[in-house]
Amino acid sequence: MSHKFLFCILLIFTSVVFSQSTGKIAGVITDAETGAPLLGANVQVTQTLLGAVTDVNGRFVIRQMPPGLYLVRVSYIGYHSEQARIRVQRDSTSQIQVALRPSPIPFDQVIATGARQQEDLQRAANSVAVIASSEIRRRDRLRIDESLQSIAGVNLVGENVNVRGGSGYTLLGLGASRVLLLIDDVPVLTSDLGRANWDILPVTEVERIEVLKGAASVLYGAGGISGVVNVLTRRPTSTPSFSFRQSVGVYDDPSVELWRWTNRTLYYYRTDASFSNTFRRLGLRLAVSRHESTGDRENGEFRRWYFTGKAVHNFPDNSELSLFVTYSRDARGFFLQWNDQDNALRTMFRDRINVDGVAASLIYKKLFSSKFSTKARLSYNAQVIGLPFNLTKDFKPALGLSGEVQGNWLPHPDHSLLFGVDYKRDDVESKYYGTHNSQAISPYFQELWTISQIWQLHAGLRYDTYVVVGDSVETQLSPKLGASYNFLPGSILHFSFGRGFRVPSIAERFSETPPGTNVRIISNPDLQPERSTLFDAGLRQRLGENLSAEVTAFWNKYDYLIELAQLRGQLGGQFRNYPPARIRGLEAEIKARGWKNRLGLEAALTWMDSENLSDDDASGLRKGQALPYRPRFTAFVSPSFSFGPATLEADYRYMSRYETVTFFPFDERVPQKVLNLRLLYRFGRLSMQLAVKNAANYNYTPVERVLGEVRNFTFSISGEF
Amino acid sequence: MRSQIPKCLSALAFLLLLGGGCSYDHGLDPVPSRIKGMIIFEGGPPPFYVREARLVVAKKVPPENFTTDVILSDPLPFNRDASHTGPDTVHYEVVVEPGTYAITAILWRRESQAWNIANILGLYGVDFTKQEFTPKEVVIDKDHPVADSVDVRAYWLFTQRDASISGTINFKGAWRDDTDFFVLGFYSEIPRNQFEYLNFSSFLFVLQRAPVASYPYSAAVNSGKYKFIALFWKGKASNLADIRAIGFYRCAGDSLLPASAETSANTPAAQINFDANFATLPGGIHFSAVENCGQP
């Protein structure tokens, strides 16, 4: 039996079949232990741009292969990668069958975000983390931002995703995100507030999430000043496939009897269903989700709908047209803050808000040869972010239209050139910031140079021109440099350096509410763009089959950070450029399996030190003072124990108390210590899960005067047919 | 396979025991007792050298140990913007144990300077606009767990300390065993009654309970003329409003006329020596309100 683990069965055989003037590679990718076909395995022809992804039967076809000898690399999350040499002949199909061995540790992942083209995660120059769909399901995550909490250097402050402390927290979410949210490489930040809607699509439709920590502006332009979260959605299957997940849960009583605010049973349920198939050359995937909850607190109930569709048409000439559309609607009560600490689950605010979002993208990919490919994209984004105090009615949906043309050329087997131009147009209207139209155009290029088997170099440059029509023009040149050094088998040093920038959102610059309103905002048209200088260096280490570790040090400097400076004695403020700040830190991640793959451990630790670099009278910040809402320590530890078809898992998340906060500095603050427990059971194509979230019923405030989620119990069942 | 099941169960039991053996704290709880109110900053913006200001609550004044005897808040947000003309206020809420708190005050400090109870911006009970000069105690007990509206006015004027006055206090008479502390007060105007004792421009706590013959002092004050410099005594059984003057810097040859001292940033006032006599207690020493040693 153990031999099966040690050696994979690799069968390669070729057959001559009628084809065109070029050849094809076709094959099947299976699990070496069970023989089951693997859906979504990545097949790449090295030193070319050719590749494919397997369908639900584990099959793939790579067309337009010039005759020759090739090295094919097959990778899949949770399995060891395999390589095979194969000869392609004119007008023939070379068949390949690869059986992948399961890997306790996901060593050999292929990512698409760090260099904006496929590359091996182990050799990436950037710090990139990957969350697979299996992990999202296993941890019973319901939102994209929730799914990121197991990554070193990433933490949530309310609905703000912090990558290496780059973001903070803004009241009512009025400030823009410093983390760029992409869906299938397409930016989807709101056009007016520059915010990320982390609940814009159901997580069941996510294939994987790639998080780029560090300089990203060179690749993705304004927005990714501290990082990028790229959500890659699932592709249509070639045969009919139906999947579902049904979850029901109840909230426990709060740990403090005084906080109990109702005698009703508080519950939630969630239903996800999707269907996928390919009709001739057209692959379709449709998904619908419904999530409803009473909430665990007063005015905390919500109802959410999600509709997602993806259509992919493969043309005979090796080109592909795909359309992706997602729509979400979230109608909920708005729990702004508690009444007081004796009534932590009650609020005097009774506002209800709706958050609506639609994002669509049309992408055309054309492979001209094994050395040259192009991609053209059009995308549309319309979102209304709900605001309390009846403010939402004064906002028209913020519209964003963007397009991109990109080329990828391999002039030499060791050089990969990526170049293109981005265009973006935003149209926004609100009685608070008026009517504005902004446009941005950005040419960019990047070189990925494989100097030798052990050295790889990334270098890139991007020039952004951002125009608020009739108002201002901003330009920015963003360089980036990175390298990876594979000095020993299993040991890789990497470093990256880059500059990022973010233009102030329309809302940050122009929002103005009249005196006497609930939230008083004063405009500041003179806001400067934020700028960042980001540097990191780290070591990825693989120790045998069952242990991997990564340690990364980072040093980031931010200039002109835009924060909401609070008004005295009134809710609201004015967006201002803050003094320069520096955030440095250390991240460590470890993944280990042992005792016949029954025991597992994942851990992520982060130490972070943030500091203002000068006094600033306007904001009241002093030199040396820590930035608000930046925890010094975060830790995530997840042990697991498998016995037969069952797995028992625990997640423990720790976050030290914020040293400084903006709005209620006198409130008692405690560290976050959240323990989640899960029991999973697989039964054929079905899997069941019993989970306890916040098992210790620990009370903390993720943001001021908002209590963390009360202990709750979930049962869920999911299946794929 | 059969032999592996007990191992699995043992491991599972071990994990559960491990989890069950851990004791978790529950984090936040309802606050049983607290002091809350509003801080009103007056006369801003503060000078550039003000590093930070905090609220301090203490049962005993002055506290003997600044790290254990006081509750010190996080840094207070206040406005440094000179163009800001509106009120500069902040609401506060401090979690405290039940007890009697002698002072609720706002302190400030310079860069790299330690906290000093003398660096007071304002005290609960002291409000110049209302002509109130008596620090008020705050009592927290089971029946009254929350003290609300404990508002404090903080005066940036008190941060102005560019000069100094130094000298020696010579103690006379039998040392009082019930001595709690002394306060050395510096006044721009001679106080005319007990209520105006707290209308000082600057002051210095003297934590000297054991008998000494003399006490050298050095106090940071603002440039200017101080018409009255006196040492006040507080007994252990009395409250802050019952402090008594037992000595003052006086004119030569006249025991009742206060002498003045002038100081500036470049010319510190030194040798401001005077006697303090315990024999004047309990009523305290008498002094005249005549300025400039009776000279026109």
PDB file of C-alpha atoms in Angstrom, chain A residues 268-406:
ATOM      1  CA  TYR A 268     -29.572  31.143  10.190  1.00  0.00           C
ATOM      2  CA  TYR A 269     -29.635  29.006   7.099  1.00  0.00           C
ATOM      3  CA  ARG A 270     -27.860  29.033   3.815  1.00  0.00           C
ATOM      4  CA  THR A 271     -28.557  27.226   0.561  1.00  0.00           C
ATOM      5  CA  ASP A 272     -26.158  27.072  -2.355  1.00  0.00           C
ATOM      6  CA  ALA A 273     -26.866  25.247  -5.571  1.00  0.00           C
ATOM      7  CA  SER A 274     -25.125  25.202  -8.905  1.00  0.00           C
ATOM      8  CA  PHE A 275     -25.422  23.459 -12.217  1.00  0.00           C
ATOM      9  CA  SER A 276     -22.742  23.128 -14.841  1.00  0.00           C
ATOM     10  CA  ASN A 277     -22.503  21.527 -18.271  1.00  0.00           C
ATOM     11  CA  THR A 278     -21.046  21.978 -21.724  1.00  0.00           C
ATOM     12  CA  PHE A 279     -23.256  22.101 -24.775  1.00  0.00           C
ATOM     13  CA  ARG A 280     -21.120  21.500 -27.846  1.00  0.00           C
ATOM     14  CA  ARG A 281     -18.447  24.178 -27.412  1.00  0.00           C
ATOM     15  CA  LEU A 282     -20.301  26.296 -24.889  1.00  0.00           C
ATOM     16  CA  GLY A 283     -19.693  25.622 -21.224  1.00  0.00           C
ATOM     17  CA  LEU A 284     -22.231  27.024 -18.776  1.00  0.00           C
ATOM     18  CA  ARG A 285     -22.221  27.354 -15.047  1.00  0.00           C
ATOM     19  CA  LEU A 286     -25.140  28.798 -13.094  1.00  0.00           C
ATOM     20  CA  ALA A 287     -25.358  29.204  -9.362  1.00  0.00           C
ATOM     21  CA  VAL A 288     -27.851  30.596  -6.912  1.00  0.00           C
ATOM     22  CA  SER A 289     -27.475  31.117  -3.181  1.00  0.00           C
ATOM     23  CA  ARG A 290     -29.731  32.277  -0.404  1.00  0.00           C
ATOM     24  CA  HIS A 291     -28.536  33.214   3.047  1.00  0.00           C
ATOM     25  CA  GLU A 292     -30.886  34.336   5.767  1.00  0.00           C
ATOM     26  CA  SER A 293     -30.257  35.014   9.417  1.00  0.00           C
ATOM     27  CA  THR A 294     -32.003  36.482  12.409  1.00  0.00           C
ATOM     28  CA  GLY A 295     -28.585  37.667  13.525  1.00  0.00           C
ATOM     29  CA  ASP A 296     -27.319  37.263  17.045  1.00  0.00           C
ATOM     30  CA  ARG A 297     -28.131  40.824  18.030  1.00  0.00           C
ATOM     31  CA  GLU A 298     -30.778  43.452  17.800  1.00  0.00           C
ATOM     32  CA  ASN A 299     -31.214  44.779  14.257  1.00  0.00           C
ATOM     33  CA  GLY A 300     -28.689  42.192  13.089  1.00  0.00           C
ATOM     34  CA  GLU A 301     -30.910  40.198  10.742  1.00  0.00           C
ATOM     35  CA  PHE A 302     -30.158  39.915   7.039  1.00  0.00           C
ATOM     36  CA  ARG A 303     -31.373  38.315   3.817  1.00  0.00           C
ATOM     37  CA  ARG A 304     -28.964  37.747   0.979  1.00  0.00           C
ATOM     38  CA  TRP A 305     -29.381  36.534  -2.581  1.00  0.00           C
ATOM     39  CA  TYR A 306     -26.659  35.686  -5.024  1.00  0.00           C
ATOM     40  CA  PHE A 307     -26.895  34.808  -8.728  1.00  0.00           C
ATOM     41  CA  THR A 308     -23.779  33.877 -10.616  1.00  0.00           C
ATOM     42  CA  GLY A 309     -23.296  32.725 -14.167  1.00  0.00           C
ATOM     43  CA  LYS A 310     -20.319  31.853 -16.276  1.00  0.00           C
ATOM     44  CA  ALA A 311     -20.273  30.929 -19.934  1.00  0.00           C
ATOM     45  CA  VAL A 312     -17.155  29.831 -21.754  1.00  0.00           C
ATOM     46  CA  HIS A 313     -17.088  29.256 -25.498  1.00  0.00           C
ATOM     47  CA  ASN A 314     -14.089  27.518 -27.032  1.00  0.00           C
ATOM     48  CA  PHE A 315     -13.514  28.287 -30.687  1.00  0.00           C
ATOM     49  CA  PRO A 316     -11.769  25.838 -32.991  1.00  0.00           C
ATOM     50  CA  ASP A 317      -8.891  28.274 -33.538  1.00  0.00           C
ATOM     51  CA  ASN A 318      -7.626  27.975 -29.964  1.00  0.00           C
ATOM     52  CA  SER A 319      -9.420  31.041 -28.735  1.00  0.00           C
ATOM     53  CA  GLU A 320     -11.869  31.330 -25.901  1.00  0.00           C
ATOM     54  CA  LEU A 321     -14.611  33.791 -25.050  1.00  0.00           C
ATOM     55  CA  SER A 322     -15.921  33.850 -21.515  1.00  0.00           C
ATOM     56  CA  LEU A 323     -18.651  35.852 -19.867  1.00  0.00           C
ATOM     57  CA  PHE A 324     -18.977  36.095 -16.140  1.00  0.00           C
ATOM     58  CA  VAL A 325     -21.826  37.822 -14.306  1.00  0.00           C
ATOM     59  CA  THR A 326     -22.521  37.991 -10.619  1.00  0.00           C
ATOM     60  CA  TYR A 327     -25.305  39.765  -8.814  1.00  0.00           C
ATOM     61  CA  SER A 328     -25.762  40.007  -5.083  1.00  0.00           C
ATOM     62  CA  ARG A 329     -28.306  41.674  -2.888  1.00  0.00           C
ATOM     63  CA  ASP A 330     -27.921  42.056   0.823  1.00  0.00           C
ATOM     64  CA  ALA A 331     -30.828  43.514   2.793  1.00  0.00           C
ATOM     65  CA  ARG A 332     -29.910  43.886   6.427  1.00  0.00           C
ATOM     66  CA  GLY A 333     -30.212  45.732   9.634  1.00  0.00           C
ATOM     67  CA  PHE A 334     -27.284  47.946  10.451  1.00  0.00           C
ATOM     68  CA  PHE A 335     -25.739  47.427  13.860  1.00  0.00           C
ATOM     69  CA  LEU A 336     -23.684  50.578  14.115  1.00  0.00           C
ATOM     70  CA  GLN A 337     -22.772  50.270  17.789  1.00  0.00           C
ATOM     71  CA  TRP A 338     -24.083  48.914  21.047  1.00  0.00           C
ATOM     72  CA  ASN A 339     -26.072  50.962  23.499  1.00  0.00           C
ATOM     73  CA  ASP A 340     -23.491  50.417  26.213  1.00  0.00           C
ATOM     74  CA  GLN A 341     -21.360  47.631  27.569  1.00  0.00           C
ATOM     75  CA  ASP A 342     -24.212  46.421  29.759  1.00  0.00           C
ATOM     76  CA  ASN A 343     -26.357  46.073  26.627  1.00  0.00           C
ATOM     77  CA  ALA A 344     -23.768  44.860  24.196  1.00  0.00           C
ATOM     78  CA  LEU A 345     -26.241  43.157  21.845  1.00  0.00           C
ATOM     79  CA  ARG A 346     -28.735  45.976  21.773  1.00  0.00           C
ATOM     80  CA  THR A 347     -28.585  49.091  19.651  1.00  0.00           C
ATOM     81  CA  MET A 348     -30.564  52.257  19.437  1.00  0.00           C
ATOM     82  CA  PHE A 349     -29.983  52.443  15.689  1.00  0.00           C
ATOM     83  CA  ARG A 350     -32.768  50.903  13.658  1.00  0.00           C
ATOM     84  CA  ASP A 351     -31.445  51.568  10.184  1.00  0.00           C
ATOM     85  CA  ARG A 352     -31.861  49.015   7.466  1.00  0.00           C
ATOM     86  CA  ILE A 353     -29.632  49.060   4.444  1.00  0.00           C
ATOM     87  CA  ASN A 354     -29.385  47.348   1.073  1.00  0.00           C
ATOM     88  CA  VAL A 355     -26.130  46.485  -0.592  1.00  0.00           C
ATOM     89  CA  ASP A 356     -26.545  45.707  -4.289  1.00  0.00           C
ATOM     90  CA  GLY A 357     -23.803  44.794  -6.654  1.00  0.00           C
ATOM     91  CA  VAL A 358     -23.441  43.515 -10.162  1.00  0.00           C
ATOM     92  CA  ALA A 359     -20.145  42.753 -11.823  1.00  0.00           C
ATOM     93  CA  ALA A 360     -19.744  41.423 -15.319  1.00  0.00           C
ATOM     94  CA  SER A 361     -16.771  40.723 -17.494  1.00  0.00           C
ATOM     95  CA  LEU A 362     -16.267  39.560 -21.050  1.00  0.00           C
ATOM     96  CA  ILE A 363     -12.860  38.078 -21.747  1.00  0.00           C
ATOM     97  CA  TYR A 364     -11.469  36.916 -25.048  1.00  0.00           C
ATOM     98  CA  LYS A 365      -8.276  34.883 -25.092  1.00  0.00           C
ATOM     99  CA  LYS A 366      -6.479  33.957 -28.245  1.00  0.00           C
ATOM    100  CA  LEU A 367      -3.460  31.746 -28.517  1.00  0.00           C
ATOM    101  CA  PHE A 368      -1.626  32.612 -31.709  1.00  0.00           C
ATOM    102  CA  SER A 369       1.200  30.216 -31.161  1.00  0.00           C
ATOM    103  CA  SER A 370       2.952  28.399 -28.380  1.00  0.00           C
ATOM    104  CA  LYS A 371       4.971  31.608 -27.866  1.00  0.00           C
ATOM    105  CA  PHE A 372       2.398  34.321 -28.163  1.00  0.00           C
ATOM    106  CA  SER A 373      -1.046  34.872 -26.726  1.00  0.00           C
ATOM    107  CA  THR A 374      -3.371  37.808 -26.213  1.00  0.00           C
ATOM    108  CA  LYS A 375      -6.222  38.628 -23.933  1.00  0.00           C
ATOM    109  CA  ALA A 376      -8.845  41.341 -24.271  1.00  0.00           C
ATOM    110  CA  ARG A 377     -11.294  42.222 -21.585  1.00  0.00           C
ATOM    111  CA  LEU A 378     -14.338  44.395 -21.078  1.00  0.00           C
ATOM    112  CA  SER A 379     -15.873  44.677 -17.668  1.00  0.00           C
ATOM    113  CA  TYR A 380     -18.779  46.430 -16.065  1.00  0.00           C
ATOM    114  CA  ASN A 381     -19.366  47.065 -12.424  1.00  0.00           C
ATOM    115  CA  ALA A 382     -22.375  48.751 -10.787  1.00  0.00           C
ATOM    116  CA  GLN A 383     -22.710  48.838  -7.043  1.00  0.00           C
ATOM    117  CA  VAL A 384     -24.627  50.592  -4.335  1.00  0.00           C
ATOM    118  CA  ILE A 385     -23.069  50.266  -0.937  1.00  0.00           C
ATOM    119  CA  GLY A 386     -25.706  50.689   1.715  1.00  0.00           C
ATOM    120  CA  LEU A 387     -25.254  53.446   4.249  1.00  0.00           C
ATOM    121  CA  PRO A 388     -27.254  54.073   7.394  1.00  0.00           C
ATOM    122  CA  PHE A 389     -29.268  57.148   8.321  1.00  0.00           C
ATOM    123  CA  ASN A 390     -31.222  56.866   5.083  1.00  0.00           C
ATOM    124  CA  LEU A 391     -28.222  58.101   3.121  1.00  0.00           C
ATOM    125  CA  THR A 392     -28.290  55.405   0.452  1.00  0.00           C
ATOM    126  CA  LYS A 393     -31.226  57.005  -1.360  1.00  0.00           C
ATOM    127  CA  ASP A 394     -28.973  59.929  -2.186  1.00  0.00           C
ATOM    128  CA  PHE A 395     -26.536  57.776  -4.125  1.00  0.00           C
ATOM    129  CA  LYS A 396     -26.973  56.560  -7.682  1.00  0.00           C
ATOM    130  CA  PRO A 397     -25.342  53.238  -8.467  1.00  0.00           C
ATOM    131  CA  ALA A 398     -21.657  53.850  -9.054  1.00  0.00           C
ATOM    132  CA  LEU A 399     -20.771  52.669 -12.542  1.00  0.00           C
ATOM    133  CA  GLY A 400     -17.391  51.414 -13.596  1.00  0.00           C
ATOM    134  CA  LEU A 401     -16.454  50.411 -17.117  1.00  0.00           C
ATOM    135  CA  SER A 402     -13.050  49.072 -17.918  1.00  0.00           C
ATOM    136  CA  GLY A 403     -11.144  47.389 -20.663  1.00  0.00           C
ATOM    137  CA  GLU A 404      -7.770  45.843 -21.150  1.00  0.00           C
ATOM    138  CA  VAL A 405      -5.647  44.425 -23.902  1.00  0.00           C
ATOM    139  CA  GLN A 406      -2.764  42.214 -22.883  1.00  0.00           C
TER     140      GLN A 406
END
